[in-house]
PDB file of C-alpha atoms in Angstrom:
ATOM      1  CA  SER M 128       0.000   0.000   0.000  1.00 52.00           C
ATOM      2  CA  THR M 129       1.156   3.497  -0.754  1.00 57.00           C
ATOM      3  CA  THR M 130       1.369   5.996   2.074  1.00 63.00           C
ATOM      4  CA  LEU M 131       0.911   9.719   1.806  1.00 60.00           C
ATOM      5  CA  SER M 132       4.634  10.365   2.211  1.00 63.00           C
ATOM      6  CA  ASP M 133       5.417   7.823  -0.552  1.00 66.00           C
ATOM      7  CA  THR M 134       2.992   9.619  -2.853  1.00 63.00           C
ATOM      8  CA  ARG M 135       4.541  12.998  -2.049  1.00 62.00           C
ATOM      9  CA  ALA M 136       8.033  11.646  -2.601  1.00 64.00           C
ATOM     10  CA  ALA M 137       7.057  10.155  -5.972  1.00 63.00           C
ATOM     11  CA  TYR M 138       5.385  13.397  -6.999  1.00 60.00           C
ATOM     12  CA  SER M 139       8.404  15.355  -5.919  1.00 60.00           C
ATOM     13  CA  ARG M 140      10.791  13.111  -7.885  1.00 60.00           C
ATOM     14  CA  SER M 141       8.641  13.404 -11.004  1.00 59.00           C
ATOM     15  CA  ALA M 142       8.404  17.146 -10.521  1.00 53.00           C
ATOM     16  CA  ARG M 143      12.175  17.483 -10.273  1.00 55.00           C
ATOM     17  CA  ALA M 144      12.644  15.245 -13.285  1.00 53.00           C
ATOM     18  CA  THR M 145      10.146  17.217 -15.362  1.00 52.00           C
ATOM     19  CA  SER M 146      11.228  20.723 -14.556  1.00 49.00           C
ATOM     20  CA  THR M 147      12.593  22.349 -11.459  1.00 52.00           C
ATOM     21  CA  THR M 148      11.915  25.839 -12.727  1.00 54.00           C
ATOM     22  CA  HIS M 149       8.131  25.753 -12.372  1.00 57.00           C
ATOM     23  CA  PRO M 150       6.994  27.572  -9.169  1.00 55.00           C
ATOM     24  CA  SER M 151       4.542  24.869  -8.095  1.00 55.00           C
ATOM     25  CA  PHE M 152       7.321  22.264  -8.100  1.00 53.00           C
ATOM     26  CA  ARG M 153       9.525  24.473  -5.952  1.00 56.00           C
ATOM     27  CA  LEU M 154       6.577  24.901  -3.561  1.00 56.00           C
ATOM     28  CA  VAL M 155       6.230  21.102  -3.197  1.00 54.00           C
ATOM     29  CA  GLU M 156       9.956  20.795  -2.484  1.00 57.00           C
ATOM     30  CA  ALA M 157       9.818  23.595   0.106  1.00 57.00           C
ATOM     31  CA  TYR M 158       6.783  21.984   1.778  1.00 57.00           C
ATOM     32  CA  GLU M 159       8.506  18.602   1.993  1.00 57.00           C
ATOM     33  CA  THR M 160      11.638  20.183   3.449  1.00 60.00           C
ATOM     34  CA  ALA M 161       9.628  22.101   6.053  1.00 59.00           C
ATOM     35  CA  GLU M 162       7.562  19.002   6.892  1.00 59.00           C
ATOM     36  CA  GLU M 163      10.674  16.855   7.350  1.00 59.00           C
ATOM     37  CA  ARG M 164      12.270  19.586   9.467  1.00 58.00           C
ATOM     38  CA  SER M 165       9.220  19.967  11.742  1.00 58.00           C
ATOM     39  CA  ALA M 166       8.861  16.198  12.129  1.00 57.00           C
ATOM     40  CA  SER M 167      12.479  15.800  13.167  1.00 58.00           C
ATOM     41  CA  MET M 168      12.234  18.826  15.457  1.00 56.00           C
ATOM     42  CA  ALA M 169       9.179  17.328  17.225  1.00 56.00           C
ATOM     43  CA  ASP M 170      11.054  14.064  17.728  1.00 61.00           C
ATOM     44  CA  VAL M 171      13.940  15.944  19.324  1.00 59.00           C
ATOM     45  CA  LEU M 172      11.837  18.190  21.584  1.00 68.00           C
ATOM     46  CA  ALA M 173       9.528  15.594  23.116  1.00 70.00           C
ATOM     47  CA  SER M 174       8.604  12.008  22.568  1.00 79.00           C
ATOM     48  CA  THR M 175       5.045  10.788  22.963  1.00 82.00           C
ATOM     49  CA  GLY M 176       5.837   9.384  26.395  1.00 84.00           C
ATOM     50  CA  ALA M 177       7.401  12.650  27.542  1.00 85.00           C
ATOM     51  CA  THR M 178       4.392  14.605  26.299  1.00 87.00           C
ATOM     52  CA  ASP M 179       1.978  12.283  28.129  1.00 89.00           C
ATOM     53  CA  GLY M 180       4.074  12.547  31.276  1.00 91.00           C
ATOM     54  CA  PHE M 181       4.061  16.343  31.064  1.00 92.00           C
ATOM     55  CA  ILE M 182       0.268  16.429  30.699  1.00 93.00           C
ATOM     56  CA  ILE M 183      -0.295  14.081  33.643  1.00 95.00           C
ATOM     57  CA  ALA M 184       2.246  15.914  35.823  1.00 96.00           C
ATOM     58  CA  SER M 185       0.584  19.261  35.047  1.00 97.00           C
ATOM     59  CA  GLY M 186      -2.796  17.861  36.095  1.00 96.00           C
ATOM     60  CA  VAL M 187      -1.402  16.450  39.354  1.00 97.00           C
ATOM     61  CA  ILE M 188       0.350  19.738  40.175  1.00 97.00           C
ATOM     62  CA  GLY M 189      -2.888  21.641  39.499  1.00 97.00           C
ATOM     63  CA  ILE M 190      -4.878  19.364  41.813  1.00 97.00           C
ATOM     64  CA  LEU M 191      -2.280  19.623  44.576  1.00 97.00           C
ATOM     65  CA  PHE M 192      -2.218  23.423  44.286  1.00 97.00           C
ATOM     66  CA  SER M 193      -6.013  23.608  44.470  1.00 97.00           C
ATOM     67  CA  LEU M 194      -5.988  21.426  47.611  1.00 96.00           C
ATOM     68  CA  TYR M 195      -3.375  23.731  49.161  1.00 96.00           C
ATOM     69  CA  GLN M 196      -5.518  26.781  48.360  1.00 95.00           C
ATOM     70  CA  PHE M 197      -8.600  25.054  49.788  1.00 94.00           C
ATOM     71  CA  ARG M 198      -6.783  24.402  53.056  1.00 92.00           C
ATOM     72  CA  LEU M 199      -5.725  28.066  53.285  1.00 89.00           C
ATOM     73  CA  VAL M 200      -9.224  29.356  52.667  1.00 86.00           C
ATOM     74  CA  SER M 201     -10.913  26.835  54.969  1.00 84.00           C
ATOM     75  CA  ARG M 202      -8.816  28.125  57.887  1.00 82.00           C
ATOM     76  CA  ILE M 203     -10.715  31.417  57.799  1.00 74.00           C
ATOM     77  CA  SER M 204     -13.710  31.297  60.105  1.00 66.00           C
ATOM     78  CA  LEU M 205     -16.721  33.338  59.109  1.00 62.00           C
ATOM     79  CA  THR M 206     -18.784  32.512  62.154  1.00 60.00           C
ATOM     80  CA  ASP M 207     -18.224  33.024  65.856  1.00 53.00           C
ATOM     81  CA  ARG M 208     -19.130  29.453  66.775  1.00 51.00           C
ATOM     82  CA  ILE M 209     -16.710  26.555  66.676  1.00 48.00           C
ATOM     83  CA  SER M 210     -17.311  24.229  63.739  1.00 49.00           C
ATOM     84  CA  THR M 211     -16.719  20.544  64.363  1.00 52.00           C
ATOM     85  CA  ALA M 212     -17.646  19.379  60.837  1.00 50.00           C
ATOM     86  CA  PRO M 213     -14.775  18.221  58.637  1.00 51.00           C
ATOM     87  CA  GLY M 214     -13.607  21.080  56.434  1.00 50.00           C
ATOM     88  CA  GLY M 215     -15.800  23.441  58.451  1.00 51.00           C
ATOM     89  CA  GLY M 216     -13.034  25.895  59.117  1.00 50.00           C
ATOM     90  CA  ASN M 217     -10.658  26.660  61.919  1.00 47.00           C
ATOM     91  CA  GLN M 218     -11.090  29.405  64.486  1.00 50.00           C
ATOM     92  CA  ALA M 219      -7.471  30.510  64.035  1.00 51.00           C
ATOM     93  CA  PRO M 220      -7.211  33.378  61.554  1.00 51.00           C
ATOM     94  CA  LEU M 221      -5.152  32.875  58.400  1.00 50.00           C
ATOM     95  CA  VAL M 222      -2.737  35.577  59.483  1.00 53.00           C
ATOM     96  CA  GLY M 223      -2.317  36.056  63.228  1.00 59.00           C
ATOM     97  CA  GLY M 224      -3.932  39.023  64.929  1.00 62.00           C
ATOM     98  CA  ILE M 225      -6.527  39.896  62.277  1.00 67.00           C
ATOM     99  CA  ASP M 226      -9.973  40.925  63.497  1.00 69.00           C
ATOM    100  CA  THR M 227     -12.533  39.214  61.272  1.00 72.00           C
ATOM    101  CA  THR M 228     -15.651  41.024  62.522  1.00 78.00           C
ATOM    102  CA  ARG M 229     -15.750  43.354  59.491  1.00 81.00           C
ATOM    103  CA  LEU M 230     -15.151  40.374  57.195  1.00 80.00           C
ATOM    104  CA  ILE M 231     -18.113  38.572  58.768  1.00 81.00           C
ATOM    105  CA  GLU M 232     -20.330  41.659  58.300  1.00 86.00           C
ATOM    106  CA  ILE M 233     -19.406  41.867  54.609  1.00 89.00           C
ATOM    107  CA  TYR M 234     -19.961  38.140  54.185  1.00 87.00           C
ATOM    108  CA  GLU M 235     -23.437  38.331  55.736  1.00 90.00           C
ATOM    109  CA  ALA M 236     -24.396  41.336  53.576  1.00 93.00           C
ATOM    110  CA  ILE M 237     -23.256  39.584  50.398  1.00 95.00           C
ATOM    111  CA  ARG M 238     -25.065  36.375  51.360  1.00 93.00           C
ATOM    112  CA  GLU M 239     -28.287  38.234  52.130  1.00 95.00           C
ATOM    113  CA  GLY M 240     -28.105  40.139  48.842  1.00 95.00           C
ATOM    114  CA  ALA M 241     -27.400  36.985  46.861  1.00 95.00           C
ATOM    115  CA  ASP M 242     -30.340  35.175  48.481  1.00 95.00           C
ATOM    116  CA  SER M 243     -32.660  38.100  47.680  1.00 96.00           C
ATOM    117  CA  PHE M 244     -31.449  38.265  44.095  1.00 96.00           C
ATOM    118  CA  LEU M 245     -31.890  34.521  43.527  1.00 94.00           C
ATOM    119  CA  PHE M 246     -35.388  34.583  45.025  1.00 95.00           C
ATOM    120  CA  ALA M 247     -36.393  37.441  42.707  1.00 95.00           C
ATOM    121  CA  GLU M 248     -34.792  35.782  39.694  1.00 94.00           C
ATOM    122  CA  TYR M 249     -36.477  32.425  40.317  1.00 94.00           C
ATOM    123  CA  THR M 250     -39.832  34.152  40.845  1.00 95.00           C
ATOM    124  CA  ILE M 251     -39.547  35.865  37.458  1.00 95.00           C
ATOM    125  CA  CYS M 252     -38.432  32.602  35.825  1.00 94.00           C
ATOM    126  CA  CYS M 253     -41.448  30.773  37.288  1.00 94.00           C
ATOM    127  CA  TYR M 254     -43.841  33.435  35.938  1.00 95.00           C
ATOM    128  CA  PHE M 255     -42.161  33.117  32.540  1.00 95.00           C
ATOM    129  CA  LEU M 256     -42.401  29.324  32.559  1.00 94.00           C
ATOM    130  CA  VAL M 257     -46.079  29.333  33.526  1.00 94.00           C
ATOM    131  CA  GLY M 258     -46.970  32.011  30.957  1.00 95.00           C
ATOM    132  CA  PHE M 259     -45.065  30.536  28.062  1.00 94.00           C
ATOM    133  CA  GLY M 260     -46.026  26.998  29.077  1.00 94.00           C
ATOM    134  CA  ILE M 261     -49.684  27.959  28.652  1.00 94.00           C
ATOM    135  CA  LEU M 262     -48.861  29.688  25.353  1.00 94.00           C
ATOM    136  CA  VAL M 263     -47.018  26.594  24.077  1.00 92.00           C
ATOM    137  CA  LEU M 264     -49.922  24.409  25.204  1.00 92.00           C
ATOM    138  CA  LEU M 265     -52.453  26.501  23.313  1.00 91.00           C
ATOM    139  CA  LEU M 266     -50.426  27.021  20.138  1.00 91.00           C
ATOM    140  CA  VAL M 267     -49.274  23.419  19.779  1.00 90.00           C
ATOM    141  CA  SER M 268     -52.657  21.934  20.741  1.00 90.00           C
ATOM    142  CA  TYR M 269     -54.582  23.821  18.068  1.00 86.00           C
ATOM    143  CA  THR M 270     -54.079  21.981  14.766  1.00 84.00           C
ATOM    144  CA  GLY M 271     -56.507  21.449  11.941  1.00 81.00           C
ATOM    145  CA  GLY M 272     -59.135  23.720  13.489  1.00 83.00           C
ATOM    146  CA  GLN M 273     -59.356  21.610  16.662  1.00 85.00           C
ATOM    147  CA  PHE M 274     -57.637  21.384  20.027  1.00 83.00           C
ATOM    148  CA  HIS M 275     -55.578  18.227  20.604  1.00 81.00           C
ATOM    149  CA  ILE M 276     -54.690  18.720  24.238  1.00 86.00           C
ATOM    150  CA  ASP M 277     -52.681  15.487  24.429  1.00 82.00           C
ATOM    151  CA  GLU M 278     -50.141  16.661  21.841  1.00 81.00           C
ATOM    152  CA  GLY M 279     -49.914  20.200  23.182  1.00 86.00           C
ATOM    153  CA  GLY M 280     -49.843  18.985  26.777  1.00 89.00           C
ATOM    154  CA  LEU M 281     -46.794  16.808  26.228  1.00 89.00           C
ATOM    155  CA  THR M 282     -44.971  19.644  24.485  1.00 90.00           C
ATOM    156  CA  ALA M 283     -45.858  22.099  27.265  1.00 92.00           C
ATOM    157  CA  VAL M 284     -44.735  19.630  29.946  1.00 92.00           C
ATOM    158  CA  ALA M 285     -41.442  19.129  28.096  1.00 93.00           C
ATOM    159  CA  PHE M 286     -40.985  22.921  27.882  1.00 93.00           C
ATOM    160  CA  VAL M 287     -41.654  23.448  31.585  1.00 93.00           C
ATOM    161  CA  ALA M 288     -39.470  20.489  32.613  1.00 94.00           C
ATOM    162  CA  GLY M 289     -36.610  21.856  30.518  1.00 93.00           C
ATOM    163  CA  GLY M 290     -37.028  25.304  32.044  1.00 92.00           C
ATOM    164  CA  VAL M 291     -37.163  23.999  35.608  1.00 91.00           C
ATOM    165  CA  THR M 292     -34.098  21.789  35.198  1.00 92.00           C
ATOM    166  CA  SER M 293     -32.105  24.642  33.680  1.00 89.00           C
ATOM    167  CA  MET M 294     -32.728  26.990  36.627  1.00 82.00           C
TER     168      MET M 294
END
């Protein structure tokens, strides 16, 4: 069987034998030279095993760094009570001598605002789902001058289920 490189080599030999002055033949020769150069350069820089090892090592280093960062952040206590749950935080501040009362106030304000925002957003989404669910039910059910509630009902249920699961 003939490989792609065999075909290119044969084409290149016939091109050189025919005429080396034509620009397209010089382009083929330049491409083959660049391809051979890049292939040999890739073999020198990294083998497949070295590349796989680099990828795996990078992933392991990333996971270890994220665990280190998690431990640093989990040491900061945002409540005044002592947490006994695993990963629940440590009462010792991250840096000694820091008063965390202002941090706790900011945390509570952000949490309260986020809860209010999510409640408002989900309320609006529910109104939208109910309204457009009814619209889908009516528009899909009415075919051929009659209402076919079974067809429209399934479509409306699918619409509402998709909306609820995406919230």
